[in-house]
Backbone atoms as SQL, in Angstrom:
CREATE TABLE atoms (id INTEGER PRIMARY KEY, chain TEXT, resi INTEGER, resn TEXT, atom TEXT, x REAL, y REAL, z REAL);
INSERT INTO atoms VALUES
  (1, 'A', 1, 'ASP', 'N', 15.847, 13.063, -116.650),
  (2, 'A', 1, 'ASP', 'CA', 15.285, 13.085, -115.684),
  (3, 'A', 1, 'ASP', 'C', 15.325, 14.757, -115.851),
  (4, 'A', 2, 'VAL', 'N', 13.959, 14.833, -115.386),
  (5, 'A', 2, 'VAL', 'CA', 13.855, 16.792, -114.759),
  (6, 'A', 2, 'VAL', 'C', 14.297, 16.860, -113.398),
  (7, 'A', 3, 'HIS', 'N', 15.296, 18.039, -113.794),
  (8, 'A', 3, 'HIS', 'CA', 16.061, 18.831, -112.645),
  (9, 'A', 3, 'HIS', 'C', 15.315, 20.027, -111.517),
  (10, 'A', 4, 'GLU', 'N', 14.900, 19.995, -111.323),
  (11, 'A', 4, 'GLU', 'CA', 14.272, 20.917, -110.042),
  (12, 'A', 4, 'GLU', 'C', 14.896, 22.546, -110.591),
  (13, 'A', 5, 'GLU', 'N', 16.093, 22.641, -111.249),
  (14, 'A', 5, 'GLU', 'CA', 15.772, 23.881, -111.917),
  (15, 'A', 5, 'GLU', 'C', 15.696, 24.186, -112.915),
  (16, 'A', 6, 'ASP', 'N', 14.949, 23.178, -113.255),
  (17, 'A', 6, 'ASP', 'CA', 14.927, 23.131, -114.944),
  (18, 'A', 6, 'ASP', 'C', 12.879, 23.624, -114.704),
  (19, 'A', 7, 'GLN', 'N', 12.084, 23.412, -114.029),
  (20, 'A', 7, 'GLN', 'CA', 10.965, 23.395, -113.577),
  (21, 'A', 7, 'GLN', 'C', 10.456, 24.536, -113.212),
  (22, 'A', 8, 'PRO', 'N', 9.717, 25.393, -113.237),
  (23, 'A', 8, 'PRO', 'CA', 9.670, 26.601, -112.395),
  (24, 'A', 8, 'PRO', 'C', 8.918, 26.409, -111.321),
  (25, 'A', 9, 'HIS', 'N', 8.974, 27.687, -110.161),
  (26, 'A', 9, 'HIS', 'CA', 8.397, 27.755, -109.094),
  (27, 'A', 9, 'HIS', 'C', 7.104, 27.874, -109.054),
  (28, 'A', 10, 'ALA', 'N', 6.435, 27.340, -107.777),
  (29, 'A', 10, 'ALA', 'CA', 4.656, 26.887, -107.439),
  (30, 'A', 10, 'ALA', 'C', 4.419, 28.617, -107.948),
  (31, 'A', 11, 'ASP', 'N', 5.060, 29.580, -107.045),
  (32, 'A', 11, 'ASP', 'CA', 4.042, 30.869, -107.705),
  (33, 'A', 11, 'ASP', 'C', 4.369, 31.085, -108.920),
  (34, 'A', 12, 'GLU', 'N', 5.576, 31.089, -109.808),
  (35, 'A', 12, 'GLU', 'CA', 5.332, 31.523, -111.749),
  (36, 'A', 12, 'GLU', 'C', 4.864, 30.616, -111.956),
  (37, 'A', 13, 'GLN', 'N', 4.755, 29.016, -111.649),
  (38, 'A', 13, 'GLN', 'CA', 3.661, 28.475, -112.716),
  (39, 'A', 13, 'GLN', 'C', 1.972, 28.703, -112.089),
  (40, 'A', 14, 'ALA', 'N', 1.930, 29.258, -110.886),
  (41, 'A', 14, 'ALA', 'CA', 0.814, 30.219, -111.095),
  (42, 'A', 14, 'ALA', 'C', 0.052, 31.024, -111.753),
  (43, 'A', 15, 'ARG', 'N', 1.617, 31.895, -112.048),
  (44, 'A', 15, 'ARG', 'CA', 1.436, 33.266, -112.576),
  (45, 'A', 15, 'ARG', 'C', 0.876, 32.564, -113.746),
  (46, 'A', 16, 'GLN', 'N', 1.596, 32.044, -114.289),
  (47, 'A', 16, 'GLN', 'CA', 1.659, 31.566, -115.360),
  (48, 'A', 16, 'GLN', 'C', 0.143, 31.050, -116.140),
  (49, 'A', 17, 'GLN', 'N', -0.667, 29.823, -115.262),
  (50, 'A', 17, 'GLN', 'CA', -1.815, 29.556, -114.968),
  (51, 'A', 17, 'GLN', 'C', -3.418, 30.792, -114.863),
  (52, 'A', 18, 'GLY', 'N', -2.773, 32.177, -114.640),
  (53, 'A', 18, 'GLY', 'CA', -3.400, 33.021, -114.306),
  (54, 'A', 18, 'GLY', 'C', -4.025, 33.580, -112.903),
  (55, 'A', 19, 'VAL', 'N', -2.926, 32.689, -111.671),
  (56, 'A', 19, 'VAL', 'CA', -3.451, 32.823, -110.411),
  (57, 'A', 19, 'VAL', 'C', -2.262, 33.022, -109.876),
  (58, 'A', 20, 'PRO', 'N', -2.451, 34.806, -109.734),
  (59, 'A', 20, 'PRO', 'CA', -1.221, 35.135, -109.343),
  (60, 'A', 20, 'PRO', 'C', -1.096, 34.540, -107.935),
  (61, 'A', 21, 'LEU', 'N', 0.196, 34.151, -106.893),
  (62, 'A', 21, 'LEU', 'CA', 0.273, 33.885, -105.493),
  (63, 'A', 21, 'LEU', 'C', 1.330, 34.465, -105.238),
  (64, 'A', 22, 'THR', 'N', 1.334, 34.918, -103.791),
  (65, 'A', 22, 'THR', 'CA', 2.972, 35.173, -103.845),
  (66, 'A', 22, 'THR', 'C', 3.936, 33.883, -103.055),
  (67, 'A', 23, 'GLU', 'N', 5.242, 33.769, -103.284),
  (68, 'A', 23, 'GLU', 'CA', 5.310, 32.461, -102.654),
  (69, 'A', 23, 'GLU', 'C', 5.206, 32.006, -101.110),
  (70, 'A', 24, 'GLN', 'N', 4.861, 33.271, -100.391),
  (71, 'A', 24, 'GLN', 'CA', 4.086, 32.913, -98.990),
  (72, 'A', 24, 'GLN', 'C', 2.722, 32.498, -98.937),
  (73, 'A', 25, 'GLN', 'N', 1.844, 32.864, -100.041),
  (74, 'A', 25, 'GLN', 'CA', 0.824, 32.155, -99.980),
  (75, 'A', 25, 'GLN', 'C', 0.385, 31.017, -100.479),
  (76, 'A', 26, 'VAL', 'N', 2.152, 29.958, -101.472),
  (77, 'A', 26, 'VAL', 'CA', 2.103, 29.131, -101.928),
  (78, 'A', 26, 'VAL', 'C', 2.778, 28.205, -100.299),
  (79, 'A', 27, 'ARG', 'N', 3.865, 28.950, -99.731),
  (80, 'A', 27, 'ARG', 'CA', 4.245, 27.918, -98.482),
  (81, 'A', 27, 'ARG', 'C', 3.024, 27.468, -97.402),
  (82, 'A', 28, 'ASP', 'N', 2.283, 28.848, -97.598),
  (83, 'A', 28, 'ASP', 'CA', 0.852, 29.004, -96.606),
  (84, 'A', 28, 'ASP', 'C', -0.556, 27.709, -97.313),
  (85, 'A', 29, 'ILE', 'N', -0.257, 27.686, -98.636),
  (86, 'A', 29, 'ILE', 'CA', -1.493, 26.417, -98.748),
  (87, 'A', 29, 'ILE', 'C', -0.807, 25.217, -99.088),
  (88, 'A', 30, 'LEU', 'N', 0.923, 25.207, -98.834),
  (89, 'A', 30, 'LEU', 'CA', 1.549, 23.736, -99.175),
  (90, 'A', 30, 'LEU', 'C', 1.354, 23.210, -97.250),
  (91, 'A', 31, 'TRP', 'N', 1.413, 24.312, -95.799),
  (92, 'A', 31, 'TRP', 'CA', 1.386, 24.034, -94.925),
  (93, 'A', 31, 'TRP', 'C', -0.053, 23.392, -94.725),
  (94, 'A', 32, 'ASP', 'N', -1.110, 23.949, -95.025),
  (95, 'A', 32, 'ASP', 'CA', -2.909, 23.968, -94.692),
  (96, 'A', 32, 'ASP', 'C', -2.541, 22.160, -95.629),
  (97, 'A', 33, 'LEU', 'N', -2.063, 22.241, -96.731),
  (98, 'A', 33, 'LEU', 'CA', -2.740, 20.588, -97.163),
  (99, 'A', 33, 'LEU', 'C', -1.749, 19.851, -96.337),
  (100, 'A', 34, 'ASN', 'N', -0.479, 20.175, -95.649),
  (101, 'A', 34, 'ASN', 'CA', 0.417, 19.119, -94.620),
  (102, 'A', 34, 'ASN', 'C', -0.630, 19.282, -93.861),
  (103, 'A', 35, 'ARG', 'N', -1.470, 19.489, -93.048),
  (104, 'A', 35, 'ARG', 'CA', -1.965, 19.520, -91.772),
  (105, 'A', 35, 'ARG', 'C', -2.857, 18.771, -92.244),
  (106, 'A', 36, 'LEU', 'N', -3.811, 18.723, -93.884),
  (107, 'A', 36, 'LEU', 'CA', -5.045, 18.053, -93.689),
  (108, 'A', 36, 'LEU', 'C', -4.160, 16.361, -94.587),
  (109, 'A', 37, 'GLY', 'N', -2.835, 16.366, -94.368),
  (110, 'A', 37, 'GLY', 'CA', -2.131, 14.750, -94.982),
  (111, 'A', 37, 'GLY', 'C', -2.729, 14.105, -97.094),
  (112, 'A', 38, 'LEU', 'N', -2.104, 15.517, -96.808),
  (113, 'A', 38, 'LEU', 'CA', -2.398, 16.082, -98.315),
  (114, 'A', 38, 'LEU', 'C', -1.113, 15.936, -99.122),
  (115, 'A', 39, 'VAL', 'N', -0.506, 16.450, -98.544),
  (116, 'A', 39, 'VAL', 'CA', 1.035, 17.044, -99.027),
  (117, 'A', 39, 'VAL', 'C', 2.460, 15.959, -98.256),
  (118, 'A', 40, 'SER', 'N', 3.345, 16.686, -98.453),
  (119, 'A', 40, 'SER', 'CA', 3.832, 16.244, -97.316),
  (120, 'A', 40, 'SER', 'C', 5.893, 17.255, -97.492),
  (121, 'A', 41, 'VAL', 'N', 5.264, 18.030, -96.764),
  (122, 'A', 41, 'VAL', 'CA', 6.271, 19.344, -97.356),
  (123, 'A', 41, 'VAL', 'C', 8.012, 19.071, -96.577),
  (124, 'A', 42, 'SER', 'N', 8.891, 19.144, -97.086),
  (125, 'A', 42, 'SER', 'CA', 10.361, 18.669, -96.736),
  (126, 'A', 42, 'SER', 'C', 10.863, 20.452, -97.020),
  (127, 'A', 43, 'ARG', 'N', 11.535, 20.609, -96.403),
  (128, 'A', 43, 'ARG', 'CA', 12.455, 21.455, -96.425),
  (129, 'A', 43, 'ARG', 'C', 13.568, 21.772, -97.258),
  (130, 'A', 44, 'GLY', 'N', 14.327, 22.386, -98.280),
  (131, 'A', 44, 'GLY', 'CA', 15.264, 22.352, -99.314),
  (132, 'A', 44, 'GLY', 'C', 15.124, 22.010, -100.527),
  (133, 'A', 45, 'ARG', 'N', 15.823, 21.618, -100.414),
  (134, 'A', 45, 'ARG', 'CA', 15.574, 21.110, -101.817),
  (135, 'A', 45, 'ARG', 'C', 14.675, 19.523, -102.058),
  (136, 'A', 46, 'GLY', 'N', 14.025, 18.991, -101.107),
  (137, 'A', 46, 'GLY', 'CA', 13.450, 17.776, -100.766),
  (138, 'A', 46, 'GLY', 'C', 12.228, 18.447, -101.090),
  (139, 'A', 47, 'GLY', 'N', 11.985, 19.464, -101.753),
  (140, 'A', 47, 'GLY', 'CA', 10.167, 20.009, -102.251),
  (141, 'A', 47, 'GLY', 'C', 9.284, 19.301, -101.735),
  (142, 'A', 48, 'SER', 'N', 8.075, 19.395, -102.269),
  (143, 'A', 48, 'SER', 'CA', 6.627, 18.863, -101.522),
  (144, 'A', 48, 'SER', 'C', 6.164, 17.792, -102.572),
  (145, 'A', 49, 'ARG', 'N', 5.503, 16.607, -102.161),
  (146, 'A', 49, 'ARG', 'CA', 4.921, 15.968, -102.401),
  (147, 'A', 49, 'ARG', 'C', 3.710, 14.965, -101.851),
  (148, 'A', 50, 'LEU', 'N', 2.590, 14.923, -102.843),
  (149, 'A', 50, 'LEU', 'CA', 1.723, 14.573, -102.721),
  (150, 'A', 50, 'LEU', 'C', 1.278, 13.136, -101.762),
  (151, 'A', 51, 'THR', 'N', 0.286, 13.332, -101.317),
  (152, 'A', 51, 'THR', 'CA', 0.673, 11.882, -100.171),
  (153, 'A', 51, 'THR', 'C', -0.196, 10.552, -101.209),
  (154, 'A', 52, 'ARG', 'N', -0.192, 9.400, -100.776),
  (155, 'A', 52, 'ARG', 'CA', -1.326, 8.544, -100.863),
  (156, 'A', 52, 'ARG', 'C', -2.768, 9.253, -101.757),
  (157, 'A', 53, 'ALA', 'N', -2.779, 9.740, -100.021),
  (158, 'A', 53, 'ALA', 'CA', -4.335, 10.317, -99.476),
  (159, 'A', 53, 'ALA', 'C', -4.170, 11.711, -100.875),
  (160, 'A', 54, 'GLY', 'N', -3.517, 12.256, -100.783),
  (161, 'A', 54, 'GLY', 'CA', -3.858, 13.653, -101.189),
  (162, 'A', 54, 'GLY', 'C', -3.594, 13.598, -103.268),
  (163, 'A', 55, 'LEU', 'N', -3.147, 12.362, -103.359),
  (164, 'A', 55, 'LEU', 'CA', -3.192, 11.791, -104.902),
  (165, 'A', 55, 'LEU', 'C', -4.156, 11.206, -104.955),
  (166, 'A', 56, 'GLU', 'N', -5.320, 10.221, -104.148),
  (167, 'A', 56, 'GLU', 'CA', -6.383, 10.076, -104.548),
  (168, 'A', 56, 'GLU', 'C', -7.581, 10.927, -104.496),
  (169, 'A', 57, 'LEU', 'N', -6.911, 12.615, -103.642),
  (170, 'A', 57, 'LEU', 'CA', -8.212, 13.466, -103.837),
  (171, 'A', 57, 'LEU', 'C', -7.726, 13.900, -105.428),
  (172, 'A', 58, 'TRP', 'N', -6.775, 14.067, -106.175),
  (173, 'A', 58, 'TRP', 'CA', -6.446, 14.627, -106.892),
  (174, 'A', 58, 'TRP', 'C', -7.319, 14.207, -107.822),
  (175, 'A', 59, 'GLU', 'N', -7.101, 12.837, -108.192),
  (176, 'A', 59, 'GLU', 'CA', -7.265, 11.544, -109.157),
  (177, 'A', 59, 'GLU', 'C', -8.748, 11.861, -108.754),
  (178, 'A', 60, 'ARG', 'N', -9.877, 11.375, -107.647),
  (179, 'A', 60, 'ARG', 'CA', -11.037, 12.003, -107.900),
  (180, 'A', 60, 'ARG', 'C', -11.890, 13.640, -108.226),
  (181, 'A', 61, 'LEU', 'N', -10.662, 13.903, -108.345),
  (182, 'A', 61, 'LEU', 'CA', -11.444, 15.686, -108.101),
  (183, 'A', 61, 'LEU', 'C', -11.274, 15.901, -109.768),
  (184, 'A', 62, 'ASP', 'N', -10.472, 15.140, -110.786),
  (185, 'A', 62, 'ASP', 'CA', -9.678, 15.218, -111.906),
  (186, 'A', 62, 'ASP', 'C', -10.678, 14.794, -112.918),
  (187, 'A', 63, 'LEU', 'N', -11.632, 13.182, -112.678),
  (188, 'A', 63, 'LEU', 'CA', -12.138, 12.802, -113.219),
  (189, 'A', 63, 'LEU', 'C', -13.768, 13.676, -112.837),
  (190, 'A', 64, 'GLU', 'N', -13.745, 14.077, -112.097),
  (191, 'A', 64, 'GLU', 'CA', -15.581, 15.116, -112.098),
  (192, 'A', 64, 'GLU', 'C', -14.953, 15.919, -112.946),
  (193, 'A', 65, 'ASN', 'N', -13.748, 16.131, -112.685),
  (194, 'A', 65, 'ASN', 'CA', -13.938, 17.762, -114.165),
  (195, 'A', 65, 'ASN', 'C', -14.543, 16.995, -115.351),
  (196, 'A', 66, 'LYS', 'N', -13.330, 16.390, -115.495),
  (197, 'A', 66, 'LYS', 'CA', -13.663, 15.414, -116.894),
  (198, 'A', 66, 'LYS', 'C', -15.102, 15.230, -117.242),
  (199, 'A', 67, 'LYS', 'N', -15.783, 14.581, -116.054),
  (200, 'A', 67, 'LYS', 'CA', -16.679, 14.617, -116.218),
  (201, 'A', 67, 'LYS', 'C', -18.039, 15.463, -116.329),
  (202, 'A', 68, 'GLY', 'N', -17.544, 16.752, -116.303),
  (203, 'A', 68, 'GLY', 'CA', -18.232, 17.785, -116.173),
  (204, 'A', 68, 'GLY', 'C', -17.844, 18.947, -117.238),
  (205, 'A', 69, 'GLU', 'N', -16.368, 18.230, -118.322),
  (206, 'A', 69, 'GLU', 'CA', -17.015, 18.682, -119.529),
  (207, 'A', 69, 'GLU', 'C', -17.477, 18.980, -120.537);
């Protein structure tokens, strides 16, 4: 099982991907996605998770990206 402390935070992951985001920017993005019903945001160690709608959107976008390669 992977523990939260073993995983880089979203801002660090973004930096590694060449997308420099601050922690506040990541929180703002998550809040917007939460309002759209695409993620469920929990405080503290609960983290944030994709909802079923968010996962379905991600899968559609992933398929579209693979078609364009």
